[in-house]
Short mmCIF file of C-alpha atoms and ligand atoms in Angstrom, two decimals:
data_model
loop_
_atom_site.label_atom_id
_atom_site.label_comp_id
_atom_site.label_asym_id
_atom_site.label_seq_id
_atom_site.Cartn_x
_atom_site.Cartn_y
_atom_site.Cartn_z
CA MET E 776 60.25 130.11 75.55
CA PRO E 777 56.54 130.89 75.96
CA GLU E 778 55.44 133.19 73.14
CA LEU E 779 52.30 135.29 72.91
CA PRO E 780 50.01 132.39 71.86
CA GLU E 781 51.18 130.24 74.79
CA VAL E 782 50.67 133.13 77.21
CA GLU E 783 47.17 133.73 75.83
CA THR E 784 46.46 129.99 76.14
CA THR E 785 47.66 130.13 79.75
CA ARG E 786 45.32 133.07 80.38
CA ARG E 787 42.36 131.16 78.99
CA GLY E 788 43.37 128.02 80.88
CA ILE E 789 43.70 129.58 84.35
CA THR E 790 40.90 132.19 84.21
CA PRO E 791 37.93 129.90 84.97
CA HIS E 792 39.69 128.64 88.12
CA LEU E 793 40.63 132.13 89.37
CA GLN E 794 37.75 134.41 88.47
CA GLY E 795 35.56 135.17 91.49
CA GLN E 796 37.83 133.22 93.86
CA ARG E 797 39.15 134.73 97.06
CA VAL E 798 42.87 134.34 97.73
CA SER E 799 43.50 132.76 101.10
CA GLN E 800 47.29 132.86 101.11
CA VAL E 801 50.32 133.56 98.94
CA ILE E 802 53.27 131.25 99.59
CA VAL E 803 56.60 132.35 98.14
CA ARG E 804 59.33 129.73 98.41
CA ASP E 805 61.91 131.61 96.35
CA ARG E 806 61.71 135.34 95.64
CA ARG E 807 64.63 135.42 93.23
CA LEU E 808 63.01 135.79 89.83
CA ARG E 809 64.16 138.33 87.23
CA TRP E 810 63.19 140.93 89.83
CA PRO E 811 62.57 139.91 93.44
CA ILE E 812 58.97 139.03 94.24
CA PRO E 813 57.71 141.83 96.57
CA GLU E 814 58.02 140.92 100.25
CA ASP E 815 54.48 142.11 100.94
CA LEU E 816 52.74 140.19 98.12
CA ASP E 817 50.95 137.91 100.61
CA VAL E 818 49.71 140.89 102.66
CA ARG E 819 48.55 142.73 99.52
CA LEU E 820 46.73 139.87 97.82
CA SER E 821 45.40 137.63 100.61
CA GLY E 822 41.73 138.15 101.40
CA GLN E 823 41.04 139.76 98.02
CA ARG E 824 38.81 138.33 95.34
CA ILE E 825 40.23 137.86 91.82
CA VAL E 826 38.04 139.69 89.36
CA GLY E 827 39.67 138.51 86.12
CA VAL E 828 42.83 137.77 84.18
CA ASP E 829 43.99 140.00 81.29
CA ARG E 830 47.02 139.80 79.03
CA ARG E 831 49.20 142.62 77.70
CA ALA E 832 51.95 141.45 75.32
CA LYS E 833 53.44 138.48 77.20
CA TYR E 834 52.43 139.77 80.65
CA LEU E 835 49.52 138.19 82.50
CA LEU E 836 47.56 140.64 84.62
CA ILE E 837 45.78 138.88 87.47
CA ASN E 838 43.39 141.55 88.64
CA ALA E 839 42.26 141.60 92.26
CA GLU E 840 39.62 143.96 93.67
CA GLU E 841 42.44 146.37 94.45
CA GLY E 842 45.70 145.93 92.60
CA THR E 843 47.09 143.58 89.99
CA LEU E 844 49.62 140.80 90.02
CA ILE E 845 51.76 141.22 86.90
CA SER E 846 53.31 137.92 85.86
CA HIS E 847 55.73 137.06 83.07
CA LEU E 848 56.74 133.49 82.27
CA GLY E 849 60.27 134.46 81.22
CA MET E 850 62.16 131.70 79.41
CA SER E 851 60.85 128.66 81.22
CA GLY E 852 57.95 129.62 83.50
CA ASN E 853 54.49 128.13 83.70
CA LEU E 854 51.33 128.58 85.73
CA ARG E 855 48.90 125.81 86.52
CA LEU E 856 46.27 124.87 89.06
CA VAL E 857 47.08 122.16 91.57
CA ASP E 858 45.48 120.82 94.74
CA ALA E 859 46.77 123.25 97.38
CA GLY E 860 47.94 120.31 99.51
CA LEU E 861 50.16 118.88 96.78
CA ALA E 862 53.78 119.03 97.96
CA PRO E 863 55.87 121.43 95.84
CA LEU E 864 58.72 120.14 93.73
CA LYS E 865 61.98 121.93 92.98
CA HIS E 866 61.50 125.14 90.93
CA GLU E 867 57.86 125.51 92.06
CA HIS E 868 58.48 128.92 93.58
CA VAL E 869 55.03 130.41 94.30
CA ASP E 870 51.53 129.21 95.28
CA ILE E 871 48.53 131.50 95.22
CA VAL E 872 46.16 129.51 97.38
CA LEU E 873 42.47 129.93 96.65
CA GLU E 874 39.35 129.36 98.73
CA SER E 875 38.41 126.56 96.37
CA GLY E 876 41.24 124.40 97.68
CA LEU E 877 43.24 124.82 94.49
CA ALA E 878 46.45 126.79 94.22
CA LEU E 879 47.82 128.65 91.22
CA ARG E 880 51.37 127.31 91.19
CA TYR E 881 54.22 129.14 89.45
CA THR E 882 57.15 127.01 88.25
CA ASP E 883 60.27 128.51 86.70
CA PRO E 884 63.55 126.54 86.55
CA ARG E 885 65.57 129.37 84.97
CA ARG E 886 63.93 132.14 87.06
CA PHE E 887 63.80 134.72 84.25
CA GLY E 888 60.10 135.26 84.89
CA ALA E 889 58.44 137.92 87.02
CA MET E 890 55.74 138.37 89.66
CA LEU E 891 55.16 142.00 90.53
CA TRP E 892 52.41 143.99 92.19
CA SER E 893 50.89 147.18 90.78
CA LEU E 894 47.90 149.40 91.52
CA ASP E 895 48.05 150.77 87.95
CA PRO E 896 49.44 147.99 85.72
CA HIS E 897 48.92 149.63 82.33
CA ASN E 898 51.12 152.51 83.46
CA HIS E 899 53.74 150.19 84.95
CA GLU E 900 57.22 150.85 83.56
CA LEU E 901 57.29 147.40 81.94
CA LEU E 902 54.04 147.96 80.06
CA ILE E 903 53.72 151.66 79.33
CA ARG E 904 55.93 151.78 76.23
CA LEU E 905 54.60 148.62 74.57
CA GLY E 906 53.21 148.87 71.05
CA PRO E 907 49.73 147.66 70.10
CA GLU E 908 48.46 144.10 70.40
CA PRO E 909 48.84 142.32 67.04
CA LEU E 910 45.27 140.98 66.94
CA THR E 911 43.61 144.37 67.44
CA ASP E 912 42.71 147.01 64.87
CA LEU E 913 45.46 149.24 66.32
CA PHE E 914 47.94 147.06 64.44
CA ASP E 915 47.84 146.95 60.65
CA GLY E 916 49.99 147.28 57.56
CA ASP E 917 49.62 151.05 57.49
CA ARG E 918 51.26 151.21 60.91
CA LEU E 919 54.18 149.07 59.67
CA PHE E 920 54.52 151.22 56.58
CA SER E 921 54.46 154.58 58.38
CA LEU E 922 56.77 153.52 61.24
CA SER E 923 59.29 152.00 58.85
CA ARG E 924 59.92 155.03 56.63
CA ASN E 925 63.63 155.97 56.66
CA LYS E 926 64.45 152.91 58.79
CA THR E 927 67.54 151.07 57.63
CA ILE E 928 67.21 148.06 59.96
CA ALA E 929 66.15 144.77 58.42
CA VAL E 930 62.42 144.08 58.29
CA LYS E 931 62.61 141.04 60.58
CA PRO E 932 64.01 142.81 63.68
CA PHE E 933 61.71 145.73 62.82
CA ILE E 934 58.55 143.62 63.20
CA MET E 935 59.98 141.97 66.33
CA ASP E 936 60.38 145.38 68.03
CA ASN E 937 57.86 145.62 70.91
CA ALA E 938 57.40 149.31 70.27
CA VAL E 939 56.15 148.54 66.74
CA VAL E 940 53.87 145.63 67.67
CA VAL E 941 54.03 143.22 70.62
CA GLY E 942 54.16 139.46 70.52
CA VAL E 943 55.88 138.80 67.20
CA GLY E 944 58.59 136.40 68.36
CA ASN E 945 61.16 134.70 66.17
CA ILE E 946 58.90 131.83 65.09
CA TYR E 947 56.05 134.13 64.09
CA ALA E 948 58.26 136.72 62.38
CA THR E 949 60.01 133.99 60.37
CA GLU E 950 56.77 132.32 59.30
CA ALA E 951 54.92 135.58 58.54
CA LEU E 952 57.76 136.84 56.34
CA PHE E 953 57.78 133.53 54.48
CA ALA E 954 54.01 133.66 53.99
CA ALA E 955 54.22 137.26 52.77
CA GLY E 956 57.14 136.44 50.44
CA ILE E 957 59.40 139.09 51.99
CA ASP E 958 63.16 138.55 52.39
CA PRO E 959 63.87 139.05 56.14
CA ARG E 960 67.13 140.90 55.33
CA ARG E 961 65.38 143.63 53.34
CA GLU E 962 65.59 147.17 54.74
CA ALA E 963 62.38 148.00 56.60
CA GLY E 964 62.24 151.47 55.03
CA GLY E 965 62.36 150.14 51.48
CA ILE E 966 59.27 147.92 51.59
CA SER E 967 56.09 149.08 49.90
CA ARG E 968 52.78 149.75 51.63
CA ALA E 969 51.11 146.92 49.69
CA ARG E 970 53.67 144.40 50.95
CA TYR E 971 53.27 145.62 54.54
CA LEU E 972 49.50 145.20 54.25
CA LYS E 973 50.07 141.59 53.24
CA LEU E 974 52.63 141.08 56.03
CA ALA E 975 50.29 142.41 58.74
CA VAL E 976 47.55 140.07 57.54
CA GLU E 977 49.94 137.11 57.72
CA ILE E 978 51.15 138.06 61.23
CA LYS E 979 47.54 138.15 62.44
CA ARG E 980 46.62 134.91 60.68
CA ILE E 981 49.59 132.95 62.03
CA LEU E 982 49.22 134.22 65.63
CA ALA E 983 45.45 133.61 65.61
CA HIS E 984 45.97 130.09 64.31
CA ALA E 985 48.56 129.34 67.02
CA ILE E 986 46.17 130.60 69.73
CA GLU E 987 43.41 128.45 68.28
CA ARG E 988 45.68 125.42 68.36
CA GLY E 989 46.64 126.17 71.98
CA GLY E 990 42.95 126.10 72.84
CA THR E 991 42.93 122.33 72.41
CA THR E 992 45.18 122.01 75.49
CA LEU E 993 43.20 124.11 78.00
CA ARG E 994 42.39 121.11 80.18
CA ASP E 995 46.13 120.70 80.90
CA PHE E 996 46.04 123.70 83.23
CA ILE E 997 44.36 121.81 86.04
CA GLY E 998 46.33 118.92 87.41
CA GLY E 999 48.34 118.74 84.18
CA ASP E 1000 51.76 120.12 83.49
CA GLY E 1001 50.67 123.65 82.56
CA GLN E 1002 52.48 123.39 79.26
CA PRO E 1003 50.16 124.90 76.70
CA GLY E 1004 50.05 123.72 73.15
CA TYR E 1005 53.18 125.09 71.66
CA PHE E 1006 53.16 126.17 68.06
CA GLN E 1007 52.34 122.89 66.37
CA GLN E 1008 51.12 124.15 63.04
CA GLU E 1009 53.15 123.32 60.00
CA LEU E 1010 56.35 125.34 59.88
CA PHE E 1011 57.53 126.49 56.46
CA ALA E 1012 60.77 128.21 57.46
CA TYR E 1013 61.41 128.39 61.22
CA GLY E 1014 63.99 125.81 62.29
CA ARG E 1015 64.35 124.47 58.73
CA GLY E 1016 67.66 126.02 57.59
CA GLY E 1017 69.36 123.74 55.04
CA GLU E 1018 66.13 121.87 54.31
CA LEU E 1019 64.09 122.21 51.14
CA CYS E 1020 61.38 124.86 50.68
CA LYS E 1021 57.96 123.19 50.83
CA LEU E 1022 56.74 125.43 48.00
CA CYS E 1023 59.58 125.47 45.47
CA GLY E 1024 62.20 122.92 46.56
CA THR E 1025 65.02 125.47 46.92
CA THR E 1026 67.37 124.96 49.90
CA LEU E 1027 66.35 127.31 52.73
CA ARG E 1028 69.07 129.69 53.92
CA GLU E 1029 69.88 130.63 57.50
CA VAL E 1030 71.40 133.99 58.45
CA LYS E 1031 71.71 135.96 61.69
CA LEU E 1032 69.62 139.11 61.97
CA GLY E 1033 69.60 141.07 65.23
CA GLN E 1034 71.35 138.09 66.92
CA ARG E 1035 68.50 135.76 65.95
CA ALA E 1036 68.63 132.85 63.53
CA SER E 1037 66.59 133.72 60.48
CA VAL E 1038 65.60 131.14 57.91
CA PHE E 1039 64.17 132.07 54.53
CA CYS E 1040 63.72 130.82 50.99
CA PRO E 1041 65.94 132.78 48.59
CA ARG E 1042 63.50 132.06 45.76
CA CYS E 1043 60.08 132.61 47.41
CA GLN E 1044 61.14 135.61 49.50
CA ARG E 1045 62.25 138.79 47.79
ZN1 ZN D 1176 60.66 128.56 48.08
#
């Protein structure tokens, strides 16, 4: 599933090919995504120039002169640039054809993604209640500390809550808690301010590193497969249940927290 770093990599990969381009046509071959693609998307977007591409959480905001295409990659979606004449394959549901002769092609085998139109995207119902971006100053350990007081839920689902901070998926939560030495089962409300300060720093470091790694794959957005560099940095805990801790040699444990597999080192994480 594309996580925040992959979505940010996608944004960086497609922006140079979209910015300043006029849309000549929108071709929708299958409207049935998580929500139906609006019937009038072609009428709304065609003829407009794209002024830029922003990201909010895992939503891409493709801003036209008037209005914004809000796109989410869901579980299996990707966006890439192809020659507009290239015949579409199965699951290639949408083409946004540009004056340049390229098309931004949306592929999504599982169709959990989204393509919606909004004149006011930041106040769209999908975006308005989102917490701060993790790599901005609006997110820090003080926020985690203050929002967690009296909370009895475990710290891992707490930091994965989009109202607390966006973009901390299972991989990043697992790795950040390992790096901060915090047991993912611990009650969010019982963790000290000092430990939350450390945790916030680790969340930022790990996400920033993953985005940096994704940057090495930007060329894959034109003509390539549109699969950005997935999290390839060394994993200490995620996906390693039953294996040995790289720091202390203890067997890593796996438990379920908020329906998600959670791996941790019982010795390094307290
Ligand atoms: Zn350990």
